[in-house]
Coordinates of C-alpha atoms in Angstrom, one line a residue:
M1 CA 72.3 96.2 131.0
S2 CA 73.8 98.5 128.1
R3 CA 76.2 95.3 127.4
L4 CA 73.4 93.1 126.7
F5 CA 70.6 95.5 125.1
G6 CA 72.5 98.5 124.1
A7 CA 73.4 99.4 120.3
R8 CA 76.6 98.1 120.5
A9 CA 75.3 94.9 121.3
W10 CA 72.7 95.0 118.7
L11 CA 74.6 95.7 116.1
R12 CA 77.1 93.0 116.7
W13 CA 74.3 90.5 117.0
V14 CA 73.6 91.7 113.6
H15 CA 77.1 91.2 112.6
L16 CA 77.0 87.3 113.6
V17 CA 73.6 87.1 111.9
L18 CA 75.2 88.0 108.6
G19 CA 77.9 85.7 109.4
G20 CA 75.3 82.9 109.5
A21 CA 73.8 84.4 106.4
L22 CA 77.1 84.4 104.4
L23 CA 77.4 80.4 105.5
M24 CA 74.7 79.4 104.0
P25 CA 75.9 78.5 100.3
Y26 CA 78.8 76.4 102.1
F27 CA 76.2 74.6 104.3
L28 CA 73.8 74.1 101.2
L29 CA 76.7 72.9 99.2
A30 CA 77.4 70.7 102.2
T31 CA 74.1 69.4 102.6
V32 CA 74.1 67.6 98.9
I33 CA 77.2 65.9 99.8
V34 CA 75.9 64.9 103.2
S35 CA 72.8 63.6 101.8
G36 CA 74.4 62.0 98.9
L37 CA 76.9 59.7 101.3
S38 CA 73.7 59.2 103.6
G39 CA 71.7 57.7 101.0
G40 CA 69.4 60.7 99.8
G41 CA 67.0 60.4 103.3
G42 CA 65.5 63.6 104.8
L43 CA 68.6 65.2 106.0
F44 CA 66.9 68.3 107.5
E45 CA 64.7 65.7 110.0
S46 CA 67.9 64.5 111.3
L47 CA 70.0 66.7 113.8
P48 CA 73.0 64.3 113.2
L49 CA 72.8 64.9 109.6
V50 CA 72.2 68.6 109.9
L51 CA 75.2 69.0 112.4
A52 CA 77.5 66.7 110.0
A53 CA 76.6 69.3 106.9
Y54 CA 77.6 72.3 109.1
G55 CA 80.7 70.6 110.0
G56 CA 81.6 69.8 106.6
A57 CA 80.7 73.4 105.3
L58 CA 83.4 74.9 107.9
P59 CA 86.5 73.4 105.8
M60 CA 85.2 75.1 102.6
V61 CA 84.4 78.3 104.6
A62 CA 88.3 78.4 105.6
V63 CA 89.7 77.4 102.2
S64 CA 87.5 79.9 100.3
A65 CA 89.1 82.7 103.0
V66 CA 92.4 82.1 101.6
F67 CA 91.9 83.9 98.3
G68 CA 89.8 87.2 97.6
P69 CA 89.3 90.2 99.3
V70 CA 88.2 88.6 102.7
R71 CA 90.6 90.5 104.9
P72 CA 89.4 94.2 103.9
L73 CA 86.1 93.3 103.8
S74 CA 86.0 91.8 107.2
A75 CA 88.2 94.6 108.7
G76 CA 85.7 97.5 107.4
A77 CA 82.5 95.1 108.8
V78 CA 84.2 94.8 112.1
R79 CA 85.3 98.4 112.3
V80 CA 81.6 99.6 111.8
M81 CA 79.5 97.1 113.5
C82 CA 81.8 95.5 116.4
A83 CA 83.0 99.0 117.5
V84 CA 87.0 98.0 117.3
P85 CA 88.9 101.5 116.5
G86 CA 90.1 101.1 112.8
E87 CA 94.1 101.6 113.5
R88 CA 93.7 97.9 115.3
L89 CA 92.9 96.4 112.1
A90 CA 94.6 96.0 108.9
E91 CA 93.6 97.6 105.6
G92 CA 94.1 95.8 102.3
P93 CA 94.3 92.3 101.2
A94 CA 96.6 89.7 103.3
R95 CA 100.1 89.8 101.9
T96 CA 101.7 87.0 103.5
W97 CA 100.6 83.4 103.8
A98 CA 100.6 83.9 107.8
A99 CA 98.1 86.6 107.4
R100 CA 96.2 84.8 105.0
G101 CA 95.8 81.8 108.0
R102 CA 94.6 84.5 110.3
T103 CA 92.1 85.4 108.0
S104 CA 91.0 82.0 107.2
A105 CA 90.9 81.4 111.1
W106 CA 88.7 84.6 111.2
W107 CA 86.1 84.0 108.7
T108 CA 85.5 80.5 109.3
L109 CA 85.1 81.7 113.4
H110 CA 82.7 84.5 111.9
L111 CA 80.5 82.4 109.8
G112 CA 80.3 79.4 112.3
V113 CA 79.6 81.2 115.1
G114 CA 77.2 83.4 113.3
A115 CA 75.5 80.5 112.0
A116 CA 75.1 79.0 115.8
I117 CA 73.8 82.4 116.8
S118 CA 71.7 82.6 113.9
G119 CA 69.8 79.3 114.5
M120 CA 69.3 80.2 118.1
S121 CA 67.6 83.4 117.0
L122 CA 65.3 81.6 114.7
A123 CA 64.2 79.2 117.3
V124 CA 64.7 80.1 120.9
P125 CA 62.7 83.1 120.8
P126 CA 59.6 81.6 119.4
M127 CA 59.6 78.8 121.8
A128 CA 60.4 80.4 124.7
L129 CA 57.6 83.0 124.1
V130 CA 55.5 79.8 123.4
L131 CA 56.5 78.2 126.8
I132 CA 56.0 81.5 128.9
A133 CA 52.2 81.8 127.3
L134 CA 51.6 78.0 127.9
P135 CA 50.1 78.2 131.3
F136 CA 47.5 81.1 129.8
F137 CA 46.5 79.3 126.3
S138 CA 45.2 75.4 126.7
T139 CA 45.1 75.1 123.2
L140 CA 49.0 75.4 123.1
R141 CA 49.1 72.3 125.4
G142 CA 47.5 70.3 122.8
A143 CA 49.8 71.0 119.9
R144 CA 52.8 69.1 119.7
L145 CA 56.0 71.7 119.4
G146 CA 59.7 71.0 120.6
T147 CA 61.2 68.0 122.0
G148 CA 61.0 66.8 125.7
W149 CA 61.2 69.5 128.1
F150 CA 61.7 71.9 125.2
S151 CA 58.2 71.2 124.1
T152 CA 54.3 72.2 124.8
Q153 CA 54.3 69.2 126.7
A154 CA 56.5 70.8 129.6
D155 CA 54.6 71.0 132.9
P156 CA 52.8 74.4 132.7
L157 CA 53.7 75.9 136.4
L158 CA 57.5 75.3 135.1
A159 CA 56.9 76.6 131.5
P160 CA 57.2 80.0 132.1
L161 CA 60.3 80.0 133.9
L162 CA 61.9 77.4 131.5
G163 CA 60.9 80.3 128.9
I164 CA 62.6 83.0 130.7
V165 CA 65.8 81.0 131.0
L166 CA 65.7 80.1 127.5
L167 CA 65.6 83.9 126.2
A168 CA 68.2 85.0 129.1
G169 CA 70.0 82.1 127.7
F170 CA 70.2 83.6 124.2
V171 CA 70.6 87.0 125.1
L172 CA 74.1 86.0 127.1
C173 CA 75.1 83.7 124.3
A174 CA 74.8 86.7 121.6
A175 CA 76.2 89.0 123.5
G176 CA 79.3 86.7 124.7
A177 CA 79.7 85.9 121.2
G178 CA 79.8 89.3 119.8
A179 CA 82.3 90.6 122.6
L180 CA 84.5 87.7 121.7
L181 CA 84.7 88.3 118.5
A182 CA 85.4 91.9 119.0
R183 CA 88.3 90.7 121.2
L184 CA 89.6 88.4 118.6
A185 CA 89.5 90.8 115.4
P186 CA 92.4 92.6 116.2
V187 CA 94.3 89.3 116.9
L188 CA 93.3 87.9 113.4
L189 CA 92.8 91.0 111.5
G190 CA 95.3 93.3 112.7
P191 CA 98.1 94.4 110.8
T192 CA 101.2 92.0 110.5
A193 CA 104.8 93.3 110.2
A194 CA 104.4 93.3 106.5
D195 CA 101.8 95.5 106.8
R196 CA 103.0 98.2 109.1
L197 CA 106.1 98.2 106.5
A198 CA 103.8 98.6 103.9
A199 CA 102.0 101.4 105.4
A200 CA 104.9 103.0 106.7
E201 CA 106.2 103.1 103.2
E202 CA 103.1 104.6 101.9
R203 CA 103.2 107.4 104.6
A204 CA 106.8 108.2 103.7
A205 CA 105.7 108.3 99.9
D206 CA 102.7 110.3 100.9
L207 CA 105.0 112.8 103.1
A208 CA 107.4 112.9 100.1
V209 CA 104.9 114.4 98.0
R210 CA 103.6 116.7 100.0
N211 CA 107.3 118.0 100.8
R212 CA 107.7 118.3 97.1
L213 CA 104.7 120.2 96.7
A214 CA 105.4 122.4 99.8
R215 CA 109.1 123.1 97.9
E216 CA 107.5 123.6 94.6
L217 CA 104.9 126.3 96.0
H218 CA 107.5 127.9 98.1
D219 CA 110.0 128.2 95.4
S220 CA 107.7 129.4 92.5
V221 CA 104.9 131.4 94.1
G222 CA 107.5 132.8 97.2
H223 CA 109.8 133.7 94.6
A224 CA 107.5 135.8 92.4
L225 CA 105.6 137.4 95.2
S226 CA 109.2 138.7 96.5
A227 CA 110.2 139.6 92.6
V228 CA 106.9 141.5 91.9
T229 CA 106.8 143.2 95.2
L230 CA 110.4 144.6 94.5
Q231 CA 109.3 145.2 90.9
A232 CA 106.4 147.2 92.3
V233 CA 108.5 149.3 94.6
A234 CA 111.0 150.2 92.5
A235 CA 108.4 151.1 89.6
R236 CA 106.9 153.4 92.3
R237 CA 109.8 155.1 93.3
V238 CA 110.9 156.7 89.8
L239 CA 107.2 157.0 88.3
E240 CA 107.8 160.2 88.1
H241 CA 111.3 160.8 86.1
D242 CA 111.6 157.5 84.6
P243 CA 109.1 155.8 83.0
E244 CA 111.0 153.6 80.5
F245 CA 112.3 152.0 83.7
V246 CA 108.8 151.8 84.9
R247 CA 107.2 150.0 81.7
E248 CA 110.4 147.3 81.9
A249 CA 109.0 146.6 85.6
L250 CA 105.5 146.2 84.6
A251 CA 106.0 143.7 81.7
A252 CA 108.5 142.2 84.1
I253 CA 105.6 142.0 86.6
E254 CA 103.1 140.6 84.0
D255 CA 105.7 138.0 83.0
T256 CA 106.5 136.8 86.6
T257 CA 102.8 136.5 87.6
R258 CA 101.8 134.8 83.8
R259 CA 104.7 132.0 84.5
T260 CA 103.8 131.4 88.1
V261 CA 100.1 130.9 87.6
G262 CA 101.3 128.2 84.9
E263 CA 103.5 126.6 87.5
L264 CA 101.0 127.0 90.1
D265 CA 98.2 125.0 87.9
A266 CA 100.7 122.2 87.2
V267 CA 101.6 121.8 91.1
L268 CA 97.7 122.0 92.2
G269 CA 97.4 119.2 89.2
L270 CA 99.2 116.7 91.6
L271 CA 96.4 117.5 94.3
R272 CA 93.7 116.5 91.7
E273 CA 92.7 113.0 91.9
G274 CA 93.6 111.6 88.5
D275 CA 95.0 114.4 86.8
P276 CA 98.1 113.5 85.0
A277 CA 99.8 117.0 85.2
R278 CA 102.9 117.1 87.2
P279 CA 105.4 120.0 88.0
D280 CA 108.4 118.2 86.7
A281 CA 106.8 117.4 83.2
A282 CA 104.2 119.8 82.5
F283 CA 105.6 123.1 83.6
A284 CA 108.8 122.9 85.1
P285 CA 111.5 125.4 84.4
T286 CA 114.9 124.2 83.5
L287 CA 118.1 125.8 83.4
A288 CA 118.4 125.9 79.7
A289 CA 114.9 127.5 78.9
D290 CA 114.3 129.8 81.9
L291 CA 117.6 130.7 83.4
D292 CA 117.5 134.1 80.9
G293 CA 114.3 134.9 82.0
L294 CA 114.9 134.4 85.9
L295 CA 118.0 136.9 85.8
A296 CA 115.9 139.5 83.5
R297 CA 112.9 139.4 86.1
T298 CA 115.7 139.5 89.0
R299 CA 117.2 142.5 87.3
A300 CA 114.0 144.4 86.5
A301 CA 113.0 144.2 90.3
G302 CA 116.4 147.0 90.5
T303 CA 119.3 144.4 91.7
A304 CA 122.4 144.0 89.5
V305 CA 123.1 140.4 88.6
T306 CA 126.0 139.0 87.0
A307 CA 125.9 135.8 85.7
H308 CA 129.0 133.3 84.5
Q309 CA 127.9 130.4 82.9
D310 CA 130.1 127.3 81.9
P311 CA 128.3 124.5 80.7
G312 CA 131.7 122.3 80.2
P313 CA 132.2 120.4 77.1
A314 CA 128.9 120.0 76.1
G315 CA 128.7 124.0 75.5
D316 CA 124.9 123.8 76.2
W317 CA 122.6 123.6 79.3
A318 CA 120.2 121.4 77.4
Q319 CA 122.7 118.9 77.7
L320 CA 122.3 118.1 81.4
P321 CA 120.1 115.7 82.6
A322 CA 116.4 117.0 82.9
I323 CA 116.0 116.4 86.6
A324 CA 119.4 117.9 87.4
S325 CA 118.5 121.1 85.2
R326 CA 115.3 121.7 87.1
E327 CA 116.2 121.2 90.5
A328 CA 119.4 123.4 89.6
Y329 CA 117.0 126.3 88.4
R330 CA 114.8 126.3 91.7
I331 CA 118.0 126.6 93.7
V332 CA 119.2 129.5 91.6
Q333 CA 115.6 130.8 92.0
E334 CA 115.8 130.7 96.0
G335 CA 119.0 132.0 96.0
L336 CA 117.9 135.3 94.0
S337 CA 115.0 135.3 96.3
N338 CA 117.0 135.4 99.3
A339 CA 119.3 138.1 97.7
L340 CA 116.3 140.2 96.9
R341 CA 114.4 140.0 100.4
H342 CA 118.0 139.8 102.8
G343 CA 120.9 141.3 100.9
S344 CA 122.0 144.4 99.3
G345 CA 124.3 145.3 96.3
P346 CA 124.8 143.6 93.3
V347 CA 124.6 139.8 93.0
E348 CA 127.4 137.6 91.2
L349 CA 126.2 134.0 89.9
R350 CA 128.6 131.6 88.7
I351 CA 127.4 128.0 86.9
S352 CA 129.4 125.6 85.7
V353 CA 130.1 121.7 85.2
R354 CA 133.5 120.6 86.4
G355 CA 134.5 117.3 86.9
G356 CA 137.2 114.7 85.4
E357 CA 140.3 116.5 87.0
G358 CA 140.0 114.9 90.1
G359 CA 141.3 117.8 92.4
A360 CA 139.7 119.4 95.0
H361 CA 137.9 122.5 94.8
P362 CA 138.3 125.5 96.9
G363 CA 135.2 125.5 99.4
D364 CA 134.9 121.6 99.0
T365 CA 135.5 121.5 102.8
G366 CA 133.6 123.8 105.4
R367 CA 134.9 126.9 106.8
P368 CA 133.8 128.9 109.8
G369 CA 130.5 130.3 108.9
H370 CA 129.1 128.1 106.6
T371 CA 126.2 126.2 106.8
G372 CA 126.1 122.8 108.9
Q373 CA 122.9 121.8 108.8
P374 CA 120.9 122.7 105.5
G375 CA 118.6 125.6 105.8
L376 CA 120.1 127.1 108.8
P377 CA 122.4 129.8 107.8
G378 CA 125.1 130.9 109.9
R379 CA 125.6 128.0 112.1
P380 CA 129.1 126.4 111.7
G381 CA 130.0 122.9 111.0
R382 CA 130.1 120.5 108.2
E383 CA 128.7 120.5 104.7
S384 CA 125.6 118.5 104.3
R385 CA 126.2 115.4 102.2
H386 CA 124.0 112.6 101.2
P387 CA 124.6 109.5 103.3
G388 CA 126.9 107.1 102.2
R389 CA 128.4 109.8 99.6
T390 CA 132.2 109.5 98.9
D391 CA 134.4 112.2 98.2
R392 CA 134.8 113.2 94.6
R393 CA 138.4 112.6 94.7
E394 CA 137.6 108.9 94.7
H395 CA 135.8 109.2 91.8
P396 CA 137.7 111.8 89.8
E397 CA 135.5 111.2 86.4
Q398 CA 132.1 111.9 87.9
R399 CA 130.9 115.3 86.4
E400 CA 129.3 118.0 88.9
L401 CA 127.4 121.0 88.8
E402 CA 128.2 124.1 90.8
I403 CA 126.3 126.8 91.5
T404 CA 127.8 129.7 93.4
M405 CA 126.0 133.0 94.3
T406 CA 127.3 135.5 96.4
N407 CA 126.1 139.2 97.5
P408 CA 126.5 141.6 100.3
P409 CA 124.3 141.1 103.2
A410 CA 122.0 144.0 104.1
A411 CA 122.9 146.0 107.0
S412 CA 120.8 144.8 110.3
E413 CA 118.4 147.9 110.3
A414 CA 117.7 147.4 106.6
R415 CA 117.3 143.7 106.3
E416 CA 113.5 142.4 105.9
A417 CA 112.2 140.1 108.6
R418 CA 112.3 136.7 108.4
T419 CA 109.0 135.2 108.0
T420 CA 109.4 131.6 106.4
G421 CA 111.4 130.0 109.0
G422 CA 114.5 129.4 106.3
R423 CA 112.0 127.2 104.7
G424 CA 113.6 128.0 101.3
L425 CA 117.4 127.3 102.2
R426 CA 116.1 124.1 103.4
G427 CA 114.2 122.9 100.3
A428 CA 117.2 123.9 98.5
A429 CA 119.2 121.8 100.5
E430 CA 116.6 118.7 100.3
R431 CA 116.8 119.2 96.5
A432 CA 120.1 118.6 96.4
T433 CA 120.3 115.7 99.0
L434 CA 118.0 113.9 96.8
L435 CA 120.4 114.0 93.8
G436 CA 123.2 113.1 96.1
G437 CA 124.5 116.7 96.4
R438 CA 125.0 119.4 99.1
V439 CA 124.3 122.8 99.6
E440 CA 126.0 125.8 101.7
A441 CA 124.3 128.9 103.0
G442 CA 126.3 131.4 105.1
P443 CA 128.8 134.6 105.6
Y444 CA 131.8 134.0 103.6
E445 CA 134.5 136.5 103.5
G446 CA 132.5 139.4 104.3
R447 CA 129.6 138.4 101.8
W448 CA 126.8 136.1 102.0
R449 CA 127.3 132.9 100.1
L450 CA 124.9 130.1 98.6
R451 CA 127.0 127.1 97.2
A452 CA 125.4 123.8 95.7
V453 CA 127.0 120.8 93.9
L454 CA 124.8 118.4 92.0
P455 CA 126.2 115.1 90.7
L456 CA 125.3 114.6 87.1
A457 CA 126.1 110.9 86.5
G458 CA 123.4 108.8 86.3
G459 CA 120.8 111.4 85.8
K460 CA 117.5 110.9 83.7
R461 CA 116.7 113.3 80.5

């Protein structure tokens, strides 16, 4: 009984009645045309003319559904009123002519069947009630209502039975029509191959943004917390006998936190709808503008850092493509964060632009202990390369930015427990891969080494 009189059945009936209401503008236009062709007689007094107007309205319905936002509106109504799961319905307007054809078929079916059910809703229940009451009210038998057996002239003994049959038939027709439309909705309004591809691309783009936000937050906030913690620890240890170092450490903590708040605000701007702030444009650090400050803050934590910089023929990091400069800064930042957390002793950093000579560089091939997969230190294997990347010896004119960072590994009992799951190194590898480069990280000749190579050709400023 719930299928006939439950909430779902009532909603589907309302959905059909709305379809009938939406057909009315087309039907009225068709009545004008049919009246003109029939000589202007009383159209609504002739059942054949009414049916002709109804039939003439359906082609106009079909044509109008090819244009406009019919599919998203229909899918939304079906999702709410016909209890069809949303994942079985397409989102957005139809992108192909095949999808538009299916939408047109649905629109025509909905409005056409809805008009029939609406007409029955207006005529059948009142007449059925009259037939049921006919034996009890003699005045009804004198009124001329209906036609033939469907009238007050019916046999008073059979009239109540006819009324009950009419009501039952109407309920069955309405429930059956609602169930039919609910069954056909996923077929006619379901996603096409183009819709699935567009949805997959949208999900991939959304995932890329989320991954980017995760990398930015990890690199900026994670490095800042590590540096500030070590700076505070170092200051506390020498508080009594080296106040000058304490002042430098506190100044470094202040500078680190101020910069990190700015970077955090820029990253969170991406999460605010309509906020134009972007980490790569609003507050993104680069080698040219921020490398010296990064090294100074690291040294303030008590770690000696020796930096060798060779910008190449340009003689200035500001000449690097902006995207390469930003990603290189983040890779250096992550390398220093790992050195602070998991290493010991001085850090040696080399950043250089190389290319044009066409020769192989030492370390271009994997060695035992190098990273085979980005972000998984210590696993032997080949270097991580961008799919489709060719060996640089095939393109001797290509310039590359090389970053190499080494420092002694900390003793196992002194090494800080890893709590990040290697996300930082994995993020560095992702940054390099997006530029067509590669990253290695792992033991190398008794030291811990991070090495990144980023191509510079074709970068945007």
